CSV table of C-alpha atoms in Angstrom, one decimal:
chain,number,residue,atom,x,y,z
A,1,UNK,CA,-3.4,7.1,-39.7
A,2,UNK,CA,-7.0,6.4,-38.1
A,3,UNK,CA,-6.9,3.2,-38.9
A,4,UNK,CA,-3.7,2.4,-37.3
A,5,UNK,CA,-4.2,4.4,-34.2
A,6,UNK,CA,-7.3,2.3,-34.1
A,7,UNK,CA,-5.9,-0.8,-34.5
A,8,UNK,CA,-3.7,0.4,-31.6
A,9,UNK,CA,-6.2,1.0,-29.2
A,10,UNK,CA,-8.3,-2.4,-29.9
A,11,UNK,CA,-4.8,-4.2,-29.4
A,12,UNK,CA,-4.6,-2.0,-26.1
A,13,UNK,CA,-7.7,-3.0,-25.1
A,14,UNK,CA,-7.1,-6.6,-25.4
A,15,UNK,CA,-4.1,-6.7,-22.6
A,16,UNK,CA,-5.8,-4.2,-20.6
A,17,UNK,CA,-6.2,-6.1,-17.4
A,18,UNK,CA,-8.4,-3.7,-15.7
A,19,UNK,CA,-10.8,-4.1,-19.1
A,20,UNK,CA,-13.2,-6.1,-16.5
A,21,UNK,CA,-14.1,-3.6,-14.3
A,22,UNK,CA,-15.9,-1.6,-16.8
A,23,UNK,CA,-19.0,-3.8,-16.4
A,24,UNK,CA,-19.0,-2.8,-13.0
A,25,UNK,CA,-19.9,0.1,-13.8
A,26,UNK,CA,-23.6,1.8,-15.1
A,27,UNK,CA,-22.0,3.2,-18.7
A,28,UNK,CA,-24.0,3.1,-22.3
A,29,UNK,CA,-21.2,2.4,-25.4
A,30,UNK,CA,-22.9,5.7,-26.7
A,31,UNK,CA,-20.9,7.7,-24.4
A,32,UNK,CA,-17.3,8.2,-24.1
A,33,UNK,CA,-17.4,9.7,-20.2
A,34,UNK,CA,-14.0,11.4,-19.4
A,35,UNK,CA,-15.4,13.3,-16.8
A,36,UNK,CA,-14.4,11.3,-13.3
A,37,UNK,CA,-12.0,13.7,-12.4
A,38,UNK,CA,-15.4,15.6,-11.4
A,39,UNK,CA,-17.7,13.1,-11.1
A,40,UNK,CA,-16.9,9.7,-10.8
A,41,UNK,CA,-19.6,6.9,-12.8
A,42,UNK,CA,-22.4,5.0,-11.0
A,43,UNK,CA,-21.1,1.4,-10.0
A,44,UNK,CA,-24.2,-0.8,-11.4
A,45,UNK,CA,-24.8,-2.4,-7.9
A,46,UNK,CA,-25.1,0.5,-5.3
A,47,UNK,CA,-28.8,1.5,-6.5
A,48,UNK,CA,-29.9,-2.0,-5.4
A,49,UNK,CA,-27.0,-1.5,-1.7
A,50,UNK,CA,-29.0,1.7,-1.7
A,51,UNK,CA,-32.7,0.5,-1.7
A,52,UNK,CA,-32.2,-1.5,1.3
A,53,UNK,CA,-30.6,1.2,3.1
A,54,UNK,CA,-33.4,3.4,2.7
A,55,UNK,CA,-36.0,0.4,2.9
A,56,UNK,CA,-35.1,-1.8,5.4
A,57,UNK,CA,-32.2,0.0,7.5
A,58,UNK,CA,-33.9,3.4,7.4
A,59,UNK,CA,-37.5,2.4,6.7
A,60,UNK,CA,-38.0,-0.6,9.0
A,61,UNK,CA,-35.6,-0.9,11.8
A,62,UNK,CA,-35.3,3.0,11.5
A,63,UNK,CA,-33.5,4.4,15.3
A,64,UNK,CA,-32.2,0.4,15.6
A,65,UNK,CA,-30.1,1.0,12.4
A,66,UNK,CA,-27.1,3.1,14.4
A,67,UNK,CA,-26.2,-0.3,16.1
A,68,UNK,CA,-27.7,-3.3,14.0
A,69,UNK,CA,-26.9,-1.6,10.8
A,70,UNK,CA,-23.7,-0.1,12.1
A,71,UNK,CA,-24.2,3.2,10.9
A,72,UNK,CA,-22.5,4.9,14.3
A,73,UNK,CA,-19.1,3.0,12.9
A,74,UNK,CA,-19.3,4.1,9.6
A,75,UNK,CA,-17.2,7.3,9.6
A,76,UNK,CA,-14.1,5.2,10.8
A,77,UNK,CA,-15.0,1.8,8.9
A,78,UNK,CA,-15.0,3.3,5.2
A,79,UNK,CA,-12.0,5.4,6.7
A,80,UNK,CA,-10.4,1.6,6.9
A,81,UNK,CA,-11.2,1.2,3.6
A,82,UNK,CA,-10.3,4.2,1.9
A,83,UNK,CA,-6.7,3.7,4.2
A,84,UNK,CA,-4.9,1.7,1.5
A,85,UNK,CA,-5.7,3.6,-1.5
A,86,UNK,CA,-3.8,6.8,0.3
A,87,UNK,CA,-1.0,4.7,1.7
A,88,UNK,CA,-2.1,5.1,5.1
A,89,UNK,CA,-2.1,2.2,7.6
A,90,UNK,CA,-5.5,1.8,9.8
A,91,UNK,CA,-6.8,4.5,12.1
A,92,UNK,CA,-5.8,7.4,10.1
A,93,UNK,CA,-8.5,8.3,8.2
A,94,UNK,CA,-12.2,8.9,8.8
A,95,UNK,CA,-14.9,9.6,6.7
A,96,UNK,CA,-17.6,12.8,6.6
A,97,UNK,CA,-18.1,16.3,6.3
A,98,UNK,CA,-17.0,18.0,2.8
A,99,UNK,CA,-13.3,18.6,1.6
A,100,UNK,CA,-14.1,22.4,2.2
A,101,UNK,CA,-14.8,21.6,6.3
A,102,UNK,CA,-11.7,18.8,6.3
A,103,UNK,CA,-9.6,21.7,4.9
A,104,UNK,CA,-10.4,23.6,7.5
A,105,UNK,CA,-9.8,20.9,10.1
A,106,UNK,CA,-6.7,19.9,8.6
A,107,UNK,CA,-4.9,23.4,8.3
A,108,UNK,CA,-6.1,25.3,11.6
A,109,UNK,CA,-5.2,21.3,13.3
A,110,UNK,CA,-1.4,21.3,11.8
A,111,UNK,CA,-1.5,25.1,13.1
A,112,UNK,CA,-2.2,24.1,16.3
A,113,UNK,CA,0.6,21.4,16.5
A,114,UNK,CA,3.3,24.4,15.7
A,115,UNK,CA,5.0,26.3,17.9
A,116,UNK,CA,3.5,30.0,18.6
A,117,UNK,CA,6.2,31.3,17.3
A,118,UNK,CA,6.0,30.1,13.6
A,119,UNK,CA,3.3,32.2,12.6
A,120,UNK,CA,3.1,31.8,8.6
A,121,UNK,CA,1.0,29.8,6.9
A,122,UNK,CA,2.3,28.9,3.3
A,123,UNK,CA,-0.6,27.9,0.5
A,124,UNK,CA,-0.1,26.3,-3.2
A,125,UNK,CA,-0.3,29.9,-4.9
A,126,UNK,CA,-2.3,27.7,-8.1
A,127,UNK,CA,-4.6,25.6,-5.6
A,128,UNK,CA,-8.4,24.6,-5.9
A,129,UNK,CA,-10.4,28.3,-4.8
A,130,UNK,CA,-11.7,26.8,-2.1
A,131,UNK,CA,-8.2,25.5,-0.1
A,132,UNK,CA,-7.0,29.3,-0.9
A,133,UNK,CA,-10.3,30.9,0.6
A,134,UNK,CA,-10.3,28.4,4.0
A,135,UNK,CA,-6.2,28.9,3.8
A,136,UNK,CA,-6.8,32.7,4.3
A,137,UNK,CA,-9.7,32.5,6.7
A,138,UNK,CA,-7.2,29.4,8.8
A,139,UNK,CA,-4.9,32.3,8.8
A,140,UNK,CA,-6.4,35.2,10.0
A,141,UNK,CA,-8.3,32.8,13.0
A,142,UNK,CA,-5.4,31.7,14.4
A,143,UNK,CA,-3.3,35.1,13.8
A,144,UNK,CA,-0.6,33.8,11.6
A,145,UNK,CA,0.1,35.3,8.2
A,146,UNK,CA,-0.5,34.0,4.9
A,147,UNK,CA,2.0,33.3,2.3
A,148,UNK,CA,1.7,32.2,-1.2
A,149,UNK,CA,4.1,30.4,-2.9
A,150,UNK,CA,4.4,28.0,-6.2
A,151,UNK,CA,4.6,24.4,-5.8
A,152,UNK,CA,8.1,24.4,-7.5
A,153,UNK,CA,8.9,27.2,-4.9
A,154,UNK,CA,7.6,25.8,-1.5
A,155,UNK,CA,11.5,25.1,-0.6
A,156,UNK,CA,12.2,28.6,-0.9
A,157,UNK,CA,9.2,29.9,0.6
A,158,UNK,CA,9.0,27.7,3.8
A,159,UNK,CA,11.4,28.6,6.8
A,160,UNK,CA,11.8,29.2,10.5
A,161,UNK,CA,8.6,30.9,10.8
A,162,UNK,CA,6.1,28.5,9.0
A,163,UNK,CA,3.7,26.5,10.9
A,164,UNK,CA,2.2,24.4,8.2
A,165,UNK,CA,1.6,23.8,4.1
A,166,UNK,CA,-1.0,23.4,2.0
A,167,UNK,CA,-0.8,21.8,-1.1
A,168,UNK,CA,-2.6,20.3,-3.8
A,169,UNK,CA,-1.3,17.2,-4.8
A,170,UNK,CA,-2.5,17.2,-8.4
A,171,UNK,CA,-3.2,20.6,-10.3
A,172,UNK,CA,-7.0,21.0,-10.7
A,173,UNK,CA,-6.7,22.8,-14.6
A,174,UNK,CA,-3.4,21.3,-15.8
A,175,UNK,CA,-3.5,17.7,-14.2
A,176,UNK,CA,0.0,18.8,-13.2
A,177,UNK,CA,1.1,16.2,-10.7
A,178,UNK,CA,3.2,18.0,-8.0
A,179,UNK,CA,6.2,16.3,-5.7
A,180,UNK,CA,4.3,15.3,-2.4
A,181,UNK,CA,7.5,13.5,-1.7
A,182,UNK,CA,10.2,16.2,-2.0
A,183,UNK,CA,7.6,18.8,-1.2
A,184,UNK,CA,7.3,17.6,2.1
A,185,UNK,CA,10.2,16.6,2.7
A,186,UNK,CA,11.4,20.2,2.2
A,187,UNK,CA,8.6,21.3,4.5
A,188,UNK,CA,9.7,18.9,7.3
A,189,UNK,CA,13.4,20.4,7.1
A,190,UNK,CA,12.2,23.4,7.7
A,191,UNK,CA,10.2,22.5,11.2
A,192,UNK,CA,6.7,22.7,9.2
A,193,UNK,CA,3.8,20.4,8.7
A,194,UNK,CA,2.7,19.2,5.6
A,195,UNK,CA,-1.1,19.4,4.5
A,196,UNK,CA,-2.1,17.8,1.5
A,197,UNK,CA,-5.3,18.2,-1.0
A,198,UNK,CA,-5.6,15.0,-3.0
A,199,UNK,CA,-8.7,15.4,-4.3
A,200,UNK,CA,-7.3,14.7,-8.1
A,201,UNK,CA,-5.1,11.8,-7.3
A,202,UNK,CA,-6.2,9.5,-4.7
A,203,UNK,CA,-7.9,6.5,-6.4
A,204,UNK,CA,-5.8,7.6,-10.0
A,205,UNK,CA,-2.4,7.2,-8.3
A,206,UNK,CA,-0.3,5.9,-5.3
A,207,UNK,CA,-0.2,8.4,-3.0
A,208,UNK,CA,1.6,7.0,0.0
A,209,UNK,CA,1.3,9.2,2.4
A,210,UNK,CA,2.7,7.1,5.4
A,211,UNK,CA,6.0,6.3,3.5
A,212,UNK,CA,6.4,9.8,2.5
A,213,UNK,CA,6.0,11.4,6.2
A,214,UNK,CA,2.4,13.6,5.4
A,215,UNK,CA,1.1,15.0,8.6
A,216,UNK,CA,-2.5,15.2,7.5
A,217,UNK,CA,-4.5,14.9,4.2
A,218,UNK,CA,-7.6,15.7,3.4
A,219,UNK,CA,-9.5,14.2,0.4
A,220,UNK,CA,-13.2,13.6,-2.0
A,221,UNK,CA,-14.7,10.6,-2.7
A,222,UNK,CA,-16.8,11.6,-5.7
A,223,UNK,CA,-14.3,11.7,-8.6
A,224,UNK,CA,-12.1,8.9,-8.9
A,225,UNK,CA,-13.4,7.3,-5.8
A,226,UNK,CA,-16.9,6.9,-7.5
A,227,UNK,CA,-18.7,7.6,-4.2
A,228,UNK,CA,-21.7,9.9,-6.0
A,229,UNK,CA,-22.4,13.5,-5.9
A,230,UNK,CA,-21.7,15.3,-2.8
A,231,UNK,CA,-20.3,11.8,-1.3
A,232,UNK,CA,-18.4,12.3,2.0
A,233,UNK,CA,-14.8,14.0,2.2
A,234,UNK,CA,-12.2,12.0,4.2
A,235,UNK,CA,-9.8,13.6,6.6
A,236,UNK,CA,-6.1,11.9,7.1
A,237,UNK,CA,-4.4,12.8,10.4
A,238,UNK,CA,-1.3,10.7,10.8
A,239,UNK,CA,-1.3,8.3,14.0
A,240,UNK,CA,2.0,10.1,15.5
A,241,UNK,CA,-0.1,13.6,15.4
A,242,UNK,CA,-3.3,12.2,17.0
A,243,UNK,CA,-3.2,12.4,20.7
A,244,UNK,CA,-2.2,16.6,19.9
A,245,UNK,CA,-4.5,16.8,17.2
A,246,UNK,CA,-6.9,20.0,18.1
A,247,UNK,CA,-9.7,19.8,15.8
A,248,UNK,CA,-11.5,23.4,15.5
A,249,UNK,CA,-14.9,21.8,15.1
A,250,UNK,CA,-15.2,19.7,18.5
A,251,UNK,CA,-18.6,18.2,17.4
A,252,UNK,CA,-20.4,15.3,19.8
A,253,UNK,CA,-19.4,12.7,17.4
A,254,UNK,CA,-15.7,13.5,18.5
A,255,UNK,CA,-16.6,13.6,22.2
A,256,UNK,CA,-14.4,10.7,23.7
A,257,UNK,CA,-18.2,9.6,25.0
A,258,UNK,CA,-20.9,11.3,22.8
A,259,UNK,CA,-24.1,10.0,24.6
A,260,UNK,CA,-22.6,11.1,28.0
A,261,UNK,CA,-23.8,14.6,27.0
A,262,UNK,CA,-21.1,16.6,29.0
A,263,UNK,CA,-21.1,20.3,28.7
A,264,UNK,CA,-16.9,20.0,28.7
A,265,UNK,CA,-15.2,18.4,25.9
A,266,UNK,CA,-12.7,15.4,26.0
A,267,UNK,CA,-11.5,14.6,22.6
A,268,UNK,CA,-12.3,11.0,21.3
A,269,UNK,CA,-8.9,9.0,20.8
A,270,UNK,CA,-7.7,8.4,16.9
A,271,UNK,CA,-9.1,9.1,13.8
A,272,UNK,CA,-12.3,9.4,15.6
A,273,UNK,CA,-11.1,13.1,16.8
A,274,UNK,CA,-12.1,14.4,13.5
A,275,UNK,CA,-15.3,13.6,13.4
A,276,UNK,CA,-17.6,16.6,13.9
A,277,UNK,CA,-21.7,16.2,14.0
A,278,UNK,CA,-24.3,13.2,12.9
A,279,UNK,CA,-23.1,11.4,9.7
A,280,UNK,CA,-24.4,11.8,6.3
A,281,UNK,CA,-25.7,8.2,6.3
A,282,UNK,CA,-27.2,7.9,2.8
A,283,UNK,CA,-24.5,9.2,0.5
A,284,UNK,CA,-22.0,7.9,3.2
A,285,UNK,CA,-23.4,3.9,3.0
A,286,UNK,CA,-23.4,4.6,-1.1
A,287,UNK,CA,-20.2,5.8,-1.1
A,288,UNK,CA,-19.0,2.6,1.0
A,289,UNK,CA,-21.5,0.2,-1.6
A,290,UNK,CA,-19.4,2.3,-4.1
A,291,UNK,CA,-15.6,1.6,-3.2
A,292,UNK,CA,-16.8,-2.8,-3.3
A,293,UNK,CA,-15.1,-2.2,-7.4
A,294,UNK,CA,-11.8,-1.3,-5.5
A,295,UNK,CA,-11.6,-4.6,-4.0
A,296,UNK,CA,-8.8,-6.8,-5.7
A,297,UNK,CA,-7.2,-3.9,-7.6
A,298,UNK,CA,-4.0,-2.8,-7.4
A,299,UNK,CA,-3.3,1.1,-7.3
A,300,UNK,CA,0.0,0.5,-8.8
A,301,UNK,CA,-2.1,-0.9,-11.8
A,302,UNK,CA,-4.0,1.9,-12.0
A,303,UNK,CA,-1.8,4.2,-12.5
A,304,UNK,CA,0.0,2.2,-15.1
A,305,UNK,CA,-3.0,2.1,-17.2
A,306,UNK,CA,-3.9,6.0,-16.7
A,307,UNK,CA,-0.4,6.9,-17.8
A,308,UNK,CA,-0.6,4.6,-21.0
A,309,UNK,CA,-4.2,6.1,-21.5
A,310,UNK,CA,-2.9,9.6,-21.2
A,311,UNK,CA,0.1,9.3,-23.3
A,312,UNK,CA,-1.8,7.5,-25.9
A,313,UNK,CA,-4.6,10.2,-26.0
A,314,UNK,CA,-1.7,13.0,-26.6
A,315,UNK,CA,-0.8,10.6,-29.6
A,316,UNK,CA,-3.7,10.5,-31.3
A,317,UNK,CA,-4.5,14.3,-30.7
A,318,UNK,CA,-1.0,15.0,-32.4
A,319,UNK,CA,-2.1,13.0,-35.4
A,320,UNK,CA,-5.7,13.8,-35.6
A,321,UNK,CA,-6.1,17.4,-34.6
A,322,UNK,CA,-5.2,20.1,-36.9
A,323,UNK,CA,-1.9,21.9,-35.9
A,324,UNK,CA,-2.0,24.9,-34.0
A,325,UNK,CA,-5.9,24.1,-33.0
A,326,UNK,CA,-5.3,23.0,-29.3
A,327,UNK,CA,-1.8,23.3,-26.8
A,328,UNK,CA,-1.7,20.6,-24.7
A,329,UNK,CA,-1.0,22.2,-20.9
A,330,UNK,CA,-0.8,18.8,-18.9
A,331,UNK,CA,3.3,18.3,-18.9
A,332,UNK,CA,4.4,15.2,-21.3
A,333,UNK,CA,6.6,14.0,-17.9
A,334,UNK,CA,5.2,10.9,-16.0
A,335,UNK,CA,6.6,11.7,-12.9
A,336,UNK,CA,4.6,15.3,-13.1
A,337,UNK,CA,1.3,14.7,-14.4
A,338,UNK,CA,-2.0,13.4,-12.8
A,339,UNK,CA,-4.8,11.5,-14.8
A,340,UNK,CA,-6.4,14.3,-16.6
A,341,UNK,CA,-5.3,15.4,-20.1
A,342,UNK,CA,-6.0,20.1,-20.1
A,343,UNK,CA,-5.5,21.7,-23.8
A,344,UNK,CA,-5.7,25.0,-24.2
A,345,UNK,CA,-8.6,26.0,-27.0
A,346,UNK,CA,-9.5,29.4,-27.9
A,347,UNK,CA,-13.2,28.6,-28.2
A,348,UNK,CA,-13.5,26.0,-25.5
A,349,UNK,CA,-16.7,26.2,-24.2
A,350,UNK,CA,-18.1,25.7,-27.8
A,351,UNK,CA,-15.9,23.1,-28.5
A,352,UNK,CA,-16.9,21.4,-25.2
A,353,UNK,CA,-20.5,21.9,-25.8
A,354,UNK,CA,-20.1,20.3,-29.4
A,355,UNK,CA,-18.5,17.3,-27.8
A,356,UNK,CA,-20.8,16.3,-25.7
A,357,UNK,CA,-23.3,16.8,-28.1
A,358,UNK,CA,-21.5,14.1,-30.1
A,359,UNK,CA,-20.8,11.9,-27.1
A,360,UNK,CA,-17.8,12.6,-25.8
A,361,UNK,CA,-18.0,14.5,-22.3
A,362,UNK,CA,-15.1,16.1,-20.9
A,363,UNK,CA,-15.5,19.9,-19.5
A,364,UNK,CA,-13.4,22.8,-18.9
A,365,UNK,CA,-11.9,25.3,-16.9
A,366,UNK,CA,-13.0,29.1,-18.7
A,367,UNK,CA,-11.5,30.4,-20.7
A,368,UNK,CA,-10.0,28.4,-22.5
A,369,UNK,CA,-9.0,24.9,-20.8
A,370,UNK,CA,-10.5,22.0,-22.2
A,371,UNK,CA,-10.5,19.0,-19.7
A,372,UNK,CA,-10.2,15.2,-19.7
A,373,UNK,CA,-10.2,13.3,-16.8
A,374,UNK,CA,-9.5,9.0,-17.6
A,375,UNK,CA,-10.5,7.2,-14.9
A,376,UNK,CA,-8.6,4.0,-15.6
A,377,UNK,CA,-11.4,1.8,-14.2
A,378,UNK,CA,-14.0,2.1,-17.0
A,379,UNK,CA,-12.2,3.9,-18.9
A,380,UNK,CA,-10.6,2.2,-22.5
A,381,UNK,CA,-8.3,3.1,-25.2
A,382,UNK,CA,-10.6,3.0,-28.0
A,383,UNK,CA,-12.4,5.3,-25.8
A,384,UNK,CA,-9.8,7.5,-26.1
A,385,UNK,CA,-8.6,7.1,-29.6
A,386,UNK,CA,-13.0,8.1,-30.3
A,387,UNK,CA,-12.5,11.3,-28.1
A,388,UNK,CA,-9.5,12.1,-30.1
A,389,UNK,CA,-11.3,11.7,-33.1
A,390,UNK,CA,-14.3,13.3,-32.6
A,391,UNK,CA,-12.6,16.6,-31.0
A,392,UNK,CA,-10.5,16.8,-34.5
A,393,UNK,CA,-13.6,16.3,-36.3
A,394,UNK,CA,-15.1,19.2,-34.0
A,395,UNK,CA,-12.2,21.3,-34.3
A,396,UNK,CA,-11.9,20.6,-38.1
């Protein structure tokens, strides 16, 4: 059976049109690395993008770098580029702050947009901790009540007196991809905005949120992105929503003027708006070296690839895994799942541990959740088929 699954994956391999982009990025053969859903590899050139930043930008025309370097513009400028990978059309999305604070932004702006009288705020009852923490605290600010509802059950839960949803668009334990489509388009029925998390999907999948109607979005960069550890968040607000949108951090990078140091504040026009304080200009200009491997690719291939790299990795974990030893969690459905592969393990965190001691690095979600995240950019199928392998060996 190994032998043909590995035949398989070198045939795979060999019309894998994405197979290129691997070099692009700073990965040993030694390592299977199926961890990008959490942090996304180093692309080989930013280090050298990097050195002249902090050399020549920062080191030697140091204040002159806002303007010559165009550092001020960077917020809205790696917004641009990040645009087409979320579906969104130019001057939607801008750069900075953490997914936490664009949360925040996001859910107490859509709030604000409501009528007074909706005053219910529903949340993803399975989200990411943090978007159910910041949905609580949105709530109680703004005095509208908090409800929790399933995905599956947002239809039912939504109604004359909700303001806005929050949502995950791809489950952070399962890799259970939920409907952003009918999901919001249940949400607009009911008079509602639509707030979506796509921290686990954008630059794994199309997400489209201009053809699908989103309101605002708010998003990482350091998973499938591959902006680096602690890169920049993004924040979506679409263009019909801008001129109303109240941000509830009116920093002096969202004055309409910044340098006229006003004591009142005049909101900047478009995306700009969300901006908040000075920019994170290192891991911001890294993040921006970092999305150059996007250029040419085609998110419709990418998700083509991490389908076929997920379903094959359930294949060989049916044939090489003794029975019994994992349950696979992430649903067998295209249409509902992400790009991460979850089984459920009894003694995960040992297993886990012994993988990566072998090579193979995933992680998990305690108790009991094994995770594998395949980023479809670097990587393979006989990286796959080898993590299949070595977990039966582990498990055996």
């Amino acid at each position: 059976m190994s032998e043909a699954l590995i035949d398989k994956a070198r045939a795979l391999d060999e019309k894998d049109e994405l197979a290129g982009h691997r070099e692009l990025f700073a990965l040993s053969d030694d390592v299977v690395y199926l961890d990008g859903n959490s942090l996304g590899a180093l692309p080989r050139h930013v280090p050298d993008r990097m050195a002249d930043v902090i050399t020549r930008q920062w080191g030697e025309l140091r204040i002159r770098s806002w303007d010559e370097s165009g550092w001020w513009t960077a917020p809205e400028r790696i917004g641009a580029r990040i645009a087409p990978l979320v579906g969104a059309a130019p001057g939607q999305v801008v750069v900075g702050d953490s997914t936490s604070v664009n949360v925040f932004k996001a859910l107490v702006g859509a709030v604000r947009l409501a009528p007074p009288e909706r005053d219910e705020v529903v949340v993803d009852a399975t989200t990411f901790p943090t978007d159910g923490y910041i949905a609580e605290s949105a709530a109680r600010l703004t005095g509208r009540r908090l409800v929790t509802a399933e995905p599956g059950d947002v239809t039912d839960a939504v109604g004359p007196r909700t303001a806005a949803v929050l949502v995950n668009h791809v489950d952070y334990r399962t890799g259970r991809l939920h409907d952003l489509p009918g999901i919001t388009e249940a949400v607009h029925r009911a008079g509602a905005l639509a707030v979506w998390d796509l921290c686990h999907s954008a630059g794994a999948l199309p997400v489209d949120l201009d053809a699908h109607g989103v309101d605002l979005a708010v998003g990482c960069t350091y998973k499938y992105l591959n902006g680096g550890p602690g890169s920049p968040a993004y924040l979506y607000v679409a263009a019909r929503h801008q001129a109303r949108f109240d941000s509830p951090l009116p920093g002096w990078n969202s004055h309409a003027d910044p340098f006229a140091m006003t004591s009142g504040y005049e909101a900047a026009a478009g995306a700009a708006r969300g901006r908040v304080g000075t920019p994170d200009i290192l891991s911001m200009l890294a993040l921006e070296a970092a999305l150059d491997v996007w250029d040419g690719v085609s998110v419709a291939a990418v998700r083509a690839k991490s389908l076929a790299l997920t379903d094959f990795f359930l294949e060989c974990v049916r044939a090489y895994v003794p029975d019994g030893r994992v349950v696979p969690v992430t649903p067998e459905a295209h249409a509902e799942r992400g790009s991460q592969v979850a089984l459920r393990c009894r003694t995960a965190p040992a297993v886990m541990a012994e993988l990566i001691g072998r090579g193979v690095v995933g992680d998990l979600r305690r108790p009991d959740v094994l995770r594998f995240g395949f980023t479809p950019l670097y990587v393979g199928f006989a990286d796959t088929e080898r993590a299949a392998r070595v977990l039966a060996e582990v498990l055996g």
